[in-house]
Coordinates of C-alpha atoms and ligand atoms in Angstrom, one line a residue:
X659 CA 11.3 -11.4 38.6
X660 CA 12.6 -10.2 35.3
X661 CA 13.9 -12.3 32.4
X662 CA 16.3 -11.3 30.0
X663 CA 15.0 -11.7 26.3
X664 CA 17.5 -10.3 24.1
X665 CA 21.0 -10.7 24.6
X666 CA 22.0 -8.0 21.9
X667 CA 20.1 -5.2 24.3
X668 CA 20.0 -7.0 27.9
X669 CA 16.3 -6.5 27.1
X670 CA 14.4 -7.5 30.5
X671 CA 10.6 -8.2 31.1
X672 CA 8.6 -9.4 33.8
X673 CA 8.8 -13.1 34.0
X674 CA 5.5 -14.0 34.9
X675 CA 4.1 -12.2 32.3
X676 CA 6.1 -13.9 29.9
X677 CA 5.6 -17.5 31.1
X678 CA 1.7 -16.8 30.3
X679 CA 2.5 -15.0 27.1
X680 CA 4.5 -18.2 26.2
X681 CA 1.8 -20.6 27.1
X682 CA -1.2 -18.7 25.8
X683 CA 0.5 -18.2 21.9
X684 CA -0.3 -20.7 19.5
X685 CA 1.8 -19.3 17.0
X686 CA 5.4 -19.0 17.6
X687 CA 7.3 -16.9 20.1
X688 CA 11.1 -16.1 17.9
X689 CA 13.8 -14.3 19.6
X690 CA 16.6 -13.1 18.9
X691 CA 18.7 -16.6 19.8
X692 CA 16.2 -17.9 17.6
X693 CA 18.3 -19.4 14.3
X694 CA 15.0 -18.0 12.1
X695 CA 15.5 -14.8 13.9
X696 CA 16.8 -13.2 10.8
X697 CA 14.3 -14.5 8.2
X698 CA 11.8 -13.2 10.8
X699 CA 12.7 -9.7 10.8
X700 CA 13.3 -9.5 6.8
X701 CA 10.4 -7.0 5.1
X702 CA 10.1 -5.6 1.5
X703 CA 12.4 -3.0 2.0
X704 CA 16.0 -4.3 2.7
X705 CA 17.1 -0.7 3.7
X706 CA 15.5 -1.0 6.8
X707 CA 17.6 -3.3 9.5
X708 CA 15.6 -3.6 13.0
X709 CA 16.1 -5.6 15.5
X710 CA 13.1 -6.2 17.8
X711 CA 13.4 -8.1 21.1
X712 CA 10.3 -10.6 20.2
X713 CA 8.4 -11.8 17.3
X714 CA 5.0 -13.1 17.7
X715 CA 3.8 -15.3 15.0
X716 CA 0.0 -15.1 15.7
X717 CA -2.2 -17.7 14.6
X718 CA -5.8 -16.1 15.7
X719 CA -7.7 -13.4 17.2
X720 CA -6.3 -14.7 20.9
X721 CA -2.6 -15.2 20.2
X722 CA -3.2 -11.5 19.0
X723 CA -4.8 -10.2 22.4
X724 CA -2.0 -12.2 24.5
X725 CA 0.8 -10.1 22.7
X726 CA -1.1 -6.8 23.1
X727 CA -1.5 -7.7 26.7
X728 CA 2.3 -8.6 27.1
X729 CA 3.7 -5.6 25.0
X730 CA 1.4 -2.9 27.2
X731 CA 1.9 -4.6 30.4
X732 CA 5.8 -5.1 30.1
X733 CA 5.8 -1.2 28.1
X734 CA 7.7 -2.5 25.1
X735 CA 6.9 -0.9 22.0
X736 CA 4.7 -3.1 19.6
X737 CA 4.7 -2.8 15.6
X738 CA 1.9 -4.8 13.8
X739 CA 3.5 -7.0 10.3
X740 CA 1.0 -7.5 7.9
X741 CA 2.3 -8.2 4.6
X742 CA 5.7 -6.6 5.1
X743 CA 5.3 -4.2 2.5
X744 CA 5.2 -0.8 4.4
X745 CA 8.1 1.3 2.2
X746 CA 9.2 3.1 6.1
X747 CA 9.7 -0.2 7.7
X748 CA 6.6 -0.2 10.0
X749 CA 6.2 -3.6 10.2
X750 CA 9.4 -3.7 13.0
X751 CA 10.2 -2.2 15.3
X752 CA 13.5 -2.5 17.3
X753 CA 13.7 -3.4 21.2
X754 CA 10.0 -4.6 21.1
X755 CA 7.0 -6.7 20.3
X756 CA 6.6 -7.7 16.6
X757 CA 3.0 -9.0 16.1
X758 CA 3.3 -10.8 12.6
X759 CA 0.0 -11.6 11.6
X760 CA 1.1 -13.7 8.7
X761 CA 0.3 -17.1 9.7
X762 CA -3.3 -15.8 9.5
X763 CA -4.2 -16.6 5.6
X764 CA -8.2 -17.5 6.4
X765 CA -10.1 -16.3 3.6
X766 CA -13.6 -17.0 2.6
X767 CA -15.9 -15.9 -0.2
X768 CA -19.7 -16.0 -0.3
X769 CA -20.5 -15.9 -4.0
X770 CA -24.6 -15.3 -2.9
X771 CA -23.8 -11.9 -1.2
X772 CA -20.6 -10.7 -3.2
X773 CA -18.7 -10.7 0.3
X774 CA -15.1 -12.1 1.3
X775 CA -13.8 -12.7 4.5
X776 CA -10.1 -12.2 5.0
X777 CA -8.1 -12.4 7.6
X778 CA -4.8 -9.9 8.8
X779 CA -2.5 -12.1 7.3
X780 CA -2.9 -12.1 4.1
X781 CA -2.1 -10.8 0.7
X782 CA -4.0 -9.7 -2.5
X783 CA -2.8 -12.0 -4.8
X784 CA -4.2 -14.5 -2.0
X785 CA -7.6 -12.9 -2.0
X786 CA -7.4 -12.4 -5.6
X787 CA -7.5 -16.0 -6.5
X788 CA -10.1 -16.8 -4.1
X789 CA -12.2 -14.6 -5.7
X790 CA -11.6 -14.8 -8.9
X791 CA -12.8 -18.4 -8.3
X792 CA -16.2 -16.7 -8.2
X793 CA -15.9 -14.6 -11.0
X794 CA -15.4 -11.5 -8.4
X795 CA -12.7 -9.3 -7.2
X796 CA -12.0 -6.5 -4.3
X797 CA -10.3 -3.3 -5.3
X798 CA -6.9 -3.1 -3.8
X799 CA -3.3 -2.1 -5.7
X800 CA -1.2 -3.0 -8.5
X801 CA 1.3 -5.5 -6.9
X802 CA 0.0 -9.2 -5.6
X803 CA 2.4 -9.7 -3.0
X804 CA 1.2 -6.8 -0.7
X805 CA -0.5 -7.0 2.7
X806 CA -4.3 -6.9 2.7
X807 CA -3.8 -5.2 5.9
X808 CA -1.6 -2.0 5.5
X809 CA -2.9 -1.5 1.8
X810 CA -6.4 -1.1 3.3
X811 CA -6.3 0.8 6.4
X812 CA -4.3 3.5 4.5
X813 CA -7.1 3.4 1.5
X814 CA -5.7 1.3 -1.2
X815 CA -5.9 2.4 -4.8
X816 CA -4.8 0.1 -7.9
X817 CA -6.9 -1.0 -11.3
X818 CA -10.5 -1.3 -10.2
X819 CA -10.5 2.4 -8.6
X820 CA -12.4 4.6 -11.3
X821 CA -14.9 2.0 -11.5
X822 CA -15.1 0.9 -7.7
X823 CA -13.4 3.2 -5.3
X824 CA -10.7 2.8 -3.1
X825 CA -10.2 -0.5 -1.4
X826 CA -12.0 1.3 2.1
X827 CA -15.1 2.7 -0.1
X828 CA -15.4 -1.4 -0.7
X829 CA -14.6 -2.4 3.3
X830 CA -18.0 -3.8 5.2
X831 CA -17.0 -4.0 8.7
X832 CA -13.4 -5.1 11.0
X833 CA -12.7 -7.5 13.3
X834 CA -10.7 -5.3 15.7
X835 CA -7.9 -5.8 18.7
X836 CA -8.2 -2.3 21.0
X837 CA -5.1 -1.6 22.7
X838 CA -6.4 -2.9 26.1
X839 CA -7.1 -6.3 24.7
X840 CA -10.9 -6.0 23.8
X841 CA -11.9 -7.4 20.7
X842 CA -14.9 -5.3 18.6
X843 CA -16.3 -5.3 15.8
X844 CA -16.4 -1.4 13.7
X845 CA -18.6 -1.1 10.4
X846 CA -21.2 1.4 9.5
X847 CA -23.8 0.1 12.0
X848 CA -21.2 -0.5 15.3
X849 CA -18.7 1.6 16.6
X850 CA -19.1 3.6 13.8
X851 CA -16.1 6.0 14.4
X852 CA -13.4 3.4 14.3
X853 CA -14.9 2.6 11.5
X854 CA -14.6 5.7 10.1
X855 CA -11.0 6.1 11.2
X856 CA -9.9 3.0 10.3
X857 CA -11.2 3.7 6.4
X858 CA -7.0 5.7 5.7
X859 CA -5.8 6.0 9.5
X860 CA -4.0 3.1 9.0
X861 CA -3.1 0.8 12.0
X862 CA -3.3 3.5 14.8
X863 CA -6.3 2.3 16.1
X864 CA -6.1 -1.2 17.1
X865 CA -4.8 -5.2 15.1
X866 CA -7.8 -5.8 12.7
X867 CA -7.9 -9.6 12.6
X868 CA -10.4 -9.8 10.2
X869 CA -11.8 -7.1 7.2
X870 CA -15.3 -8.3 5.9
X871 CA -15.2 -6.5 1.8
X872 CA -17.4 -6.2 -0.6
X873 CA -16.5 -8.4 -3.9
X874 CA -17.5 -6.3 -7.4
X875 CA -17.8 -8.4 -10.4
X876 CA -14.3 -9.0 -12.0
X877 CA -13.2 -11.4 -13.8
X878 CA -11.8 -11.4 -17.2
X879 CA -10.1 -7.8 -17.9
X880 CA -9.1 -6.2 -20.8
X881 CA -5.6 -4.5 -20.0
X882 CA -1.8 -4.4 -19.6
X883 CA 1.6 -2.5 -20.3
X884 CA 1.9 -0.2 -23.8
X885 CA 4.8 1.4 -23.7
X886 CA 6.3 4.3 -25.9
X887 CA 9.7 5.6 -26.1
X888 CA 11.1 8.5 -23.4
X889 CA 11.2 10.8 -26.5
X890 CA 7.5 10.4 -27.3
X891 CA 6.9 11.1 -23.1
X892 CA 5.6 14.7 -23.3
X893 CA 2.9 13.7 -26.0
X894 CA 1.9 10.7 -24.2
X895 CA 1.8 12.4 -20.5
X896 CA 0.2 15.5 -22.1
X897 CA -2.8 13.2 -23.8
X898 CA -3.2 11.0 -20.8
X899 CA -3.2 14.3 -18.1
X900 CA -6.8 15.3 -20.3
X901 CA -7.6 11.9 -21.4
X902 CA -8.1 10.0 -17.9
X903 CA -9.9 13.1 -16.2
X904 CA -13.0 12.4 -18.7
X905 CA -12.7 8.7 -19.8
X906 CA -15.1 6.5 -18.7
X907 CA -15.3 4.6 -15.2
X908 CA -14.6 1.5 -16.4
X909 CA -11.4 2.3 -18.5
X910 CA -8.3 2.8 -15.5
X911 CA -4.4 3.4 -17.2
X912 CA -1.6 4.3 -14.4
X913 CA 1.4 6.4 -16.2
X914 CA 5.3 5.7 -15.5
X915 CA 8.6 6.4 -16.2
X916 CA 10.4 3.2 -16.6
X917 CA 14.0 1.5 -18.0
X918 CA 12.7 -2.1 -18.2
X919 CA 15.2 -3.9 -16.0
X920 CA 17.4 -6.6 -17.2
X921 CA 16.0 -9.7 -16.9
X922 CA 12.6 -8.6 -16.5
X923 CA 9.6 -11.0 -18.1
X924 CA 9.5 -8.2 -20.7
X925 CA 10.6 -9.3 -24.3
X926 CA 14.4 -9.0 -24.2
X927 CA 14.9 -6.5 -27.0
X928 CA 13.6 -3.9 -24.5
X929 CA 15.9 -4.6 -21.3
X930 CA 17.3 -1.3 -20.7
X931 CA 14.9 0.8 -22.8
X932 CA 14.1 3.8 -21.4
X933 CA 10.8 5.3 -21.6
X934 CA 6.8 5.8 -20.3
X935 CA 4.4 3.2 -19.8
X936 CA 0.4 3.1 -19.4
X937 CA -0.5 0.2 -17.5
X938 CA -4.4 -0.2 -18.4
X939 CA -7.1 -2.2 -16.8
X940 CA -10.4 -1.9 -18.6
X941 CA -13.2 -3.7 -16.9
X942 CA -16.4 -2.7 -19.2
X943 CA -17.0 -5.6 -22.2
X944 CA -14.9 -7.3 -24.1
X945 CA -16.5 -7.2 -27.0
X946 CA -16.3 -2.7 -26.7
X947 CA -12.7 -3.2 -25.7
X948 CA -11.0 -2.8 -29.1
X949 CA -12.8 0.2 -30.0
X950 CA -12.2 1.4 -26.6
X951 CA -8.3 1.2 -27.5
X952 CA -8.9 2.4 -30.9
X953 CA -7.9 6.2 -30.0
X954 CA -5.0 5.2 -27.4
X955 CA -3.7 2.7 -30.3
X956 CA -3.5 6.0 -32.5
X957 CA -0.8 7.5 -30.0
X958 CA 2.8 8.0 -30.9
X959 CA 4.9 5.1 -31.9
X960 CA 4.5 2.5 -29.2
X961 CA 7.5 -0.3 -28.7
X962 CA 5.3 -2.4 -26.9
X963 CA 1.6 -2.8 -26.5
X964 CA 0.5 -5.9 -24.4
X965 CA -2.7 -4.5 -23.8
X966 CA -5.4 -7.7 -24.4
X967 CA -8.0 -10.1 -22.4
X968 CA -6.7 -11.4 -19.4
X969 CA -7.5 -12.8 -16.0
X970 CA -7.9 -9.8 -13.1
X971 CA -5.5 -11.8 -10.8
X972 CA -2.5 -12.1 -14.4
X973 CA -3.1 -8.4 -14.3
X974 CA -2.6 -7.8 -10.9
X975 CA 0.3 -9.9 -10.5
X976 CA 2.3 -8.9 -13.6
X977 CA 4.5 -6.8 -12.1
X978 CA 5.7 -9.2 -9.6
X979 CA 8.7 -10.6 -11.1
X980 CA 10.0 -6.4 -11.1
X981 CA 9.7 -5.4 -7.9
X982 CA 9.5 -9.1 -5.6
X983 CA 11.4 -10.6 -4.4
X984 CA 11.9 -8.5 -1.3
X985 CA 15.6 -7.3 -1.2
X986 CA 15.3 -4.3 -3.2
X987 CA 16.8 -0.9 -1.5
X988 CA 13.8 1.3 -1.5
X989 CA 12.8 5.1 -0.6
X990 CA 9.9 6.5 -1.9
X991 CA 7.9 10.1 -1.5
X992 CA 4.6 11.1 -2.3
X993 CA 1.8 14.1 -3.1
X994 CA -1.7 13.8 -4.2
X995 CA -2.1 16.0 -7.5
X996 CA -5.6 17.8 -8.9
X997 CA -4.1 19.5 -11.9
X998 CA -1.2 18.4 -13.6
X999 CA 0.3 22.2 -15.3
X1000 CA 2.3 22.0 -18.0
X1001 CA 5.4 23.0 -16.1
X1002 CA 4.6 20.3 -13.4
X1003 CA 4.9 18.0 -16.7
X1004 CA 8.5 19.6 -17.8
X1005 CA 9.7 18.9 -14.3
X1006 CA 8.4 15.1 -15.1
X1007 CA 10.2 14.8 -18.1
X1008 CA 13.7 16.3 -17.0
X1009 CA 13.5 13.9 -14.2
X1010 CA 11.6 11.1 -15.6
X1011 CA 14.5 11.0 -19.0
X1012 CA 17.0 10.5 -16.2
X1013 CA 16.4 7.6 -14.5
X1014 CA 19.2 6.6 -12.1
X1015 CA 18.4 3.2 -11.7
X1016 CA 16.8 0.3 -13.8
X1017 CA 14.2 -0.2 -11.3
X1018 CA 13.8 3.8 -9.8
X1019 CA 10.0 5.0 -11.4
X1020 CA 7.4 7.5 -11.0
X1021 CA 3.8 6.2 -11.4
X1022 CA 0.6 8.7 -11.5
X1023 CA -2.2 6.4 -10.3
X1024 CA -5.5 8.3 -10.7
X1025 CA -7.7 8.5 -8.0
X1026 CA -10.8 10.1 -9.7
X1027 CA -14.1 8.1 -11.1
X1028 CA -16.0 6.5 -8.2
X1029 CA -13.2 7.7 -5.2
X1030 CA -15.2 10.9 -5.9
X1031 CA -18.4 9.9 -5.3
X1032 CA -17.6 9.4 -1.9
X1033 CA -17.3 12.9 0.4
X1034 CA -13.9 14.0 2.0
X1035 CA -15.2 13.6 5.4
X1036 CA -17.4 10.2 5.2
X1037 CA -14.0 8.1 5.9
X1038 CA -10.7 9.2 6.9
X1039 CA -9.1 9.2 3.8
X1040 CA -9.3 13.5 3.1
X1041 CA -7.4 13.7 -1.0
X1042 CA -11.1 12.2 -2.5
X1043 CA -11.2 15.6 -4.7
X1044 CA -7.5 15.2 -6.8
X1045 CA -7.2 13.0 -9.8
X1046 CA -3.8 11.0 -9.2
X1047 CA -1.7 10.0 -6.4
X1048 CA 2.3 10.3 -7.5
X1049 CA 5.1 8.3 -6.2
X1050 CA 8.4 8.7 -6.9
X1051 CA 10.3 5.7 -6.1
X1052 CA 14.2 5.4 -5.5
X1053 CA 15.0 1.6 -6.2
X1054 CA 17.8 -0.6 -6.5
X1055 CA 19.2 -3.9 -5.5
X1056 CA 22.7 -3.0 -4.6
X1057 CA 22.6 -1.4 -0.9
X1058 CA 25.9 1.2 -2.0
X1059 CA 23.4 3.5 -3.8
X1060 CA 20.8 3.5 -1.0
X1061 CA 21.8 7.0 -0.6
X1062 CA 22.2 8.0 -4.1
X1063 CA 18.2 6.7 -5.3
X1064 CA 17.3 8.4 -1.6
X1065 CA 18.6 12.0 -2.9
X1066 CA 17.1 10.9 -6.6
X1067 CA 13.2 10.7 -4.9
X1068 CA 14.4 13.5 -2.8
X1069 CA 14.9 16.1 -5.4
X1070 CA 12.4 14.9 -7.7
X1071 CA 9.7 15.4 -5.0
X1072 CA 11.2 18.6 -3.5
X1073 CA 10.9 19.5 -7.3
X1074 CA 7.4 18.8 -7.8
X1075 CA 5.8 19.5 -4.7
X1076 CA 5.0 23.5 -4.9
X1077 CA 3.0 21.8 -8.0
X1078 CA 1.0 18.8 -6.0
X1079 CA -2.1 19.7 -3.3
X1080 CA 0.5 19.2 -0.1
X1081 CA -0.1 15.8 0.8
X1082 CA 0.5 12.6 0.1
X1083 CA -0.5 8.9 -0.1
X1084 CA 0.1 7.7 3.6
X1085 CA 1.0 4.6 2.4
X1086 CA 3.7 5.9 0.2
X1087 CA 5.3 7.7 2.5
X1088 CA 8.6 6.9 4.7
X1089 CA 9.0 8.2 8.2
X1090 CA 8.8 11.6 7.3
X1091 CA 7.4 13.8 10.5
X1092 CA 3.9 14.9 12.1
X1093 CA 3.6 17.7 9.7
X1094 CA 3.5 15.4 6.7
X1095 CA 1.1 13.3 8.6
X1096 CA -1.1 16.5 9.6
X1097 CA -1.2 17.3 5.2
X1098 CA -2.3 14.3 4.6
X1099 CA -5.3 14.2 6.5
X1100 CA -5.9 17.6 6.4
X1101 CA -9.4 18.7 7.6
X1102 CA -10.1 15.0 9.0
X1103 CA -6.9 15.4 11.1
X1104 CA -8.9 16.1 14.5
X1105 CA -11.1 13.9 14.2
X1106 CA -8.8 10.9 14.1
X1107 CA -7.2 12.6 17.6
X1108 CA -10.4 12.4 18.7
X1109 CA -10.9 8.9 18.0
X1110 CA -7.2 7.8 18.7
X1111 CA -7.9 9.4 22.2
X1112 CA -11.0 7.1 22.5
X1113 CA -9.8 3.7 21.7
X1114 CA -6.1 4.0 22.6
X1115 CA -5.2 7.2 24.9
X1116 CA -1.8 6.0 25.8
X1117 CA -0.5 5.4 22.7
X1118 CA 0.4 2.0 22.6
X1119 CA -0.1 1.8 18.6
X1120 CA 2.8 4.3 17.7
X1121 CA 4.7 2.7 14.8
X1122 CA 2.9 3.7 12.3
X1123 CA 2.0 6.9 10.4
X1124 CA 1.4 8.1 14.1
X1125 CA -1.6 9.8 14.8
X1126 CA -1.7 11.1 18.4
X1127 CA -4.1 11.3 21.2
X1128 CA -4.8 14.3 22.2
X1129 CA -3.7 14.3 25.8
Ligands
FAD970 C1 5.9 -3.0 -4.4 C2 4.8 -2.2 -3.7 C3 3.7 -1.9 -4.5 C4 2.6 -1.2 -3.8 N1 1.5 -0.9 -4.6 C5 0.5 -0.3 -4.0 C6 -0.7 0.0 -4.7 O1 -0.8 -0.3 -5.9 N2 -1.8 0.6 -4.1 C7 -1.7 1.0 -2.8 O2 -2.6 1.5 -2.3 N3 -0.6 0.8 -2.1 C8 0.5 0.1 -2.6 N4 1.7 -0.1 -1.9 C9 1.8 0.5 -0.6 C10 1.2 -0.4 0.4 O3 -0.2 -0.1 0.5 C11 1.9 -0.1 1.8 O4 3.2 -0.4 1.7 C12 1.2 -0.9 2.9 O5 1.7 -0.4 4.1 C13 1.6 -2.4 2.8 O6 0.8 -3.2 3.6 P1 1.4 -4.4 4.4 O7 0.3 -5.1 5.2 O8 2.1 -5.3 3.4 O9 2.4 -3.7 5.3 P2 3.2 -4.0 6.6 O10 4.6 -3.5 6.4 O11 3.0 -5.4 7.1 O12 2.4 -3.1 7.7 C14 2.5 -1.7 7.5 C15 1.7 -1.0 8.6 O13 0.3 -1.2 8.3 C16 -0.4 -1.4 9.6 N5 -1.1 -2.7 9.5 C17 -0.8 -3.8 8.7 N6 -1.7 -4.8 8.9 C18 -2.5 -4.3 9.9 C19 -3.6 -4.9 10.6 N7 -4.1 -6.1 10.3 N8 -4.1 -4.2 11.6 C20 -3.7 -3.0 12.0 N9 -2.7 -2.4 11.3 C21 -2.1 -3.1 10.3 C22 0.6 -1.3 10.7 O14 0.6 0.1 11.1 C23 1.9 -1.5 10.0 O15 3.0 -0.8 10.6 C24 2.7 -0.8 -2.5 C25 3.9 -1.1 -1.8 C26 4.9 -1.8 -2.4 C27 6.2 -2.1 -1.6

């Protein structure tokens, strides 16, 4: 017997099937008739409008394995939500199974052994109180509000990178949901390539219901916004290009192109000023700190310099009030970049002096320091050897110029790219071919066929940066 589930579509499934699914979940079960239907299927990026058939609000590890096991046994495609934050829209899918893991918020630190225990729903700024509790923190991004899941299985790089790798190079061992409903556990001792592929393959592998990390000790940091003036950008970007290739480990500074939005928590005399930032997080001591700044205090004529102590977790959620709320139109590209040239820099400028929007950006977040201590092949993330990741980042809140910021990234990257290593961040990147998935893995490419062939043959994991098996 079939039962129809969504009326939009006429979307049948087997009615058995989904009288156990129904029983089994703990969580809850939204369709489309649903009156929270719509608040279900909202994500980061408002550009994207999907309409799946089911949304599965799982509560633990077995109301994850009854929605695999409905989804493959009634062929619906299946997307995985974990903090919603995924620029393409990954999170949904339409016609199919959502399986919203953000009900799951378990999280627990052991101070002895420097570990934490998080489960698939939650987000950093979660984690980051819990362990800043302890006077610790995990490497993850620059924004609070986004999912410890996606962030991680596609690397994860934000403040604590030079000093402590990418979020992966700090990630013990997975709790993981195979395709065909199995539950295992991957880390460097079992099932050791998932584990490897799950360390930047992103969710092509399985649901991981719970990541075991390695906490570093973080606590108080010395860091925040200085900002100079868009005429002063080719003297800041030129000192910072040479300065954050030698500076020292401890000492991290991300470089934009910014107008401070209206309304923003910035002091009000700068709404609308137009110019480059260095976001810095230094994490060696305190007492070092000033001198540390001395030299970056001697550059050009800054309009604002917030840089000072302040909680890891104030850091890391400082930018919040910008770019959260989710609502914002959003279309983002990406390259990884070893050398930036000096005409790479005038390409920067031309585009960076000419925002479009308030909110549209380009941030250089380096990815040297500890990432390179780790090789190119020991996890699946391949771009270990450049020293930034660049996102350009088309952004506004009115959906009219959802086309216009598009064609803004568009041309910037297009641009920039014959100046960039090829690839790009896969979790900066929208839905954007097998070709750009192929460059940004590169070398490790075949491997993660191999291992996609292995632990899900038919495929069933598919929206995501897709990765696909070899038969
Ligand atoms: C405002 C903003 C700031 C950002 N800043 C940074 C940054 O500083 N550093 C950085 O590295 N990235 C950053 N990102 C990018 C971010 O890493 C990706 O958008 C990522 O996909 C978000 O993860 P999520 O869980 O919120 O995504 P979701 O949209 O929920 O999921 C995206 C995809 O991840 C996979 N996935 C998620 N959870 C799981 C799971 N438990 N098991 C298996 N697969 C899963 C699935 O394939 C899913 O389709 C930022 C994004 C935004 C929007």
């Amino acid at each position: 017997m079939l039962k129809a589930i969504d009326p939009m579509t006429s979307k049948e499934v087997d009615e058995e099937s989904f009288q156990t699914f129904q029983t089994a979940l703990r969580g809850d079960l939204i369709t489309p008739a649903d009156p929270r239907y719509d608040e279900a299927r909202t994500i980061y990026n408002a550009m994207i409008d999907k309409r799946p058939s089911l949304i599965a609000r799982c509560e633990n590890e077995a109301d994850v394995i009854a929605a695999i096991n409905f989804a493959r046994h009634n062929d619906l495609p299946l997307a995985i939500r974990g903090g919603g934050h995924n620029g393409a829209g990954l999170a949904l899918v339409d016609d199919g199974v959502v399986i919203d893991l953000s009900p799951m918020k378990g999280i627990r630190v052991d101070p002895e052994a420097r570990t934490v225990r998080v489960e698939g729903g939650c987000t950093w700024g979660e984690v980051d109180l819990a362990t800043h509790e302890h006077d610790l923190a995990v490497p993850s991004g620059i924004i609070s509000t986004t999912g410890v899941g996606g962030l991680t299985l596609g690397g994860g790089h934000g403040y604590l990178t030079r000093k402590y790798g990418l979020t992966i190079d700090n990630l013990l061992a997975v709790d993981i949901v195979l395709a065909d409903g199995r539950l295992l556990t991957a880390s460097a001792d079992e099932n050791e390539d998932l584990f490897w592929a799950v360390r930047g393959g992103g969710g092509n592998f399985g649901i991981v219901t719970s990541f075991l990390f390695q906490a570093q000790p973080v606590s108080t940091v010395y860091g925040g916004p200085i900002i100079w003036p868009i005429d002063q950008a080719d003297e800041i970007m030129r000192w910072y290009r040479d300065f954050i290739t030698d500076a020292p480990e401890d000492l991290y500074g991300w470089f934009g192109f910014h107008r401070v939005p209206t309304g923003s928590p910035l002091p009000e005399h700068l709404h609308g000023h137009h110019g480059c930032v260095i976001v810095w997080c230094y994490t060696g001591s305190l007492e070092k700190a000033e001198e540390v700044f001395a030299p970056i205090r001697r550059l050009g004529t800054p309009v604002l310099d917030m840089a000072g102590p302040l909680p890891f977790p104030a850091l890391q959620s400082m930018f919040d009030q910008i770019y959260y709320p989710p609502g914002l139109q959003w279309y983002w590209k990406a390259d990884f970049v070893k050398e930036l040239g000096d005409e790479a820099i005038e390409l920067h400028k031309k585009f960076g002096s000419d925002l479009p929007t308030e909110l549209c950006t380009m941030h250089l977040y380096p990815i040297n320091g500890a990432v390179h201590n780790v090789g190119r092949a020991d996890t699946a993330f391949s771009y270990r050897d450049m020293t930034w990741s660049c996102v350009i980042v088309g952004v506004d809140r009115d959906p009219a110029n959802a086309g216009m910021i598009s064609r803004w990234a568009k041309e910037y990257w297009s641009a920039l790219h014959p100046h960039t290593a090829g690839g790009g961040y896969v979790n900066f990147m929208m839905e954007e071919g097998q070709d750009r998935i192929r460059a940004t893995y590169r070398d490790n490419y075949q491997r993660l066929v191999a291992v996609k062939q292995k632990y899900d043959p038919d495929n069933l994991f598919h929206v995501n940066q897709n990765i696909r098996p070899s038969v």
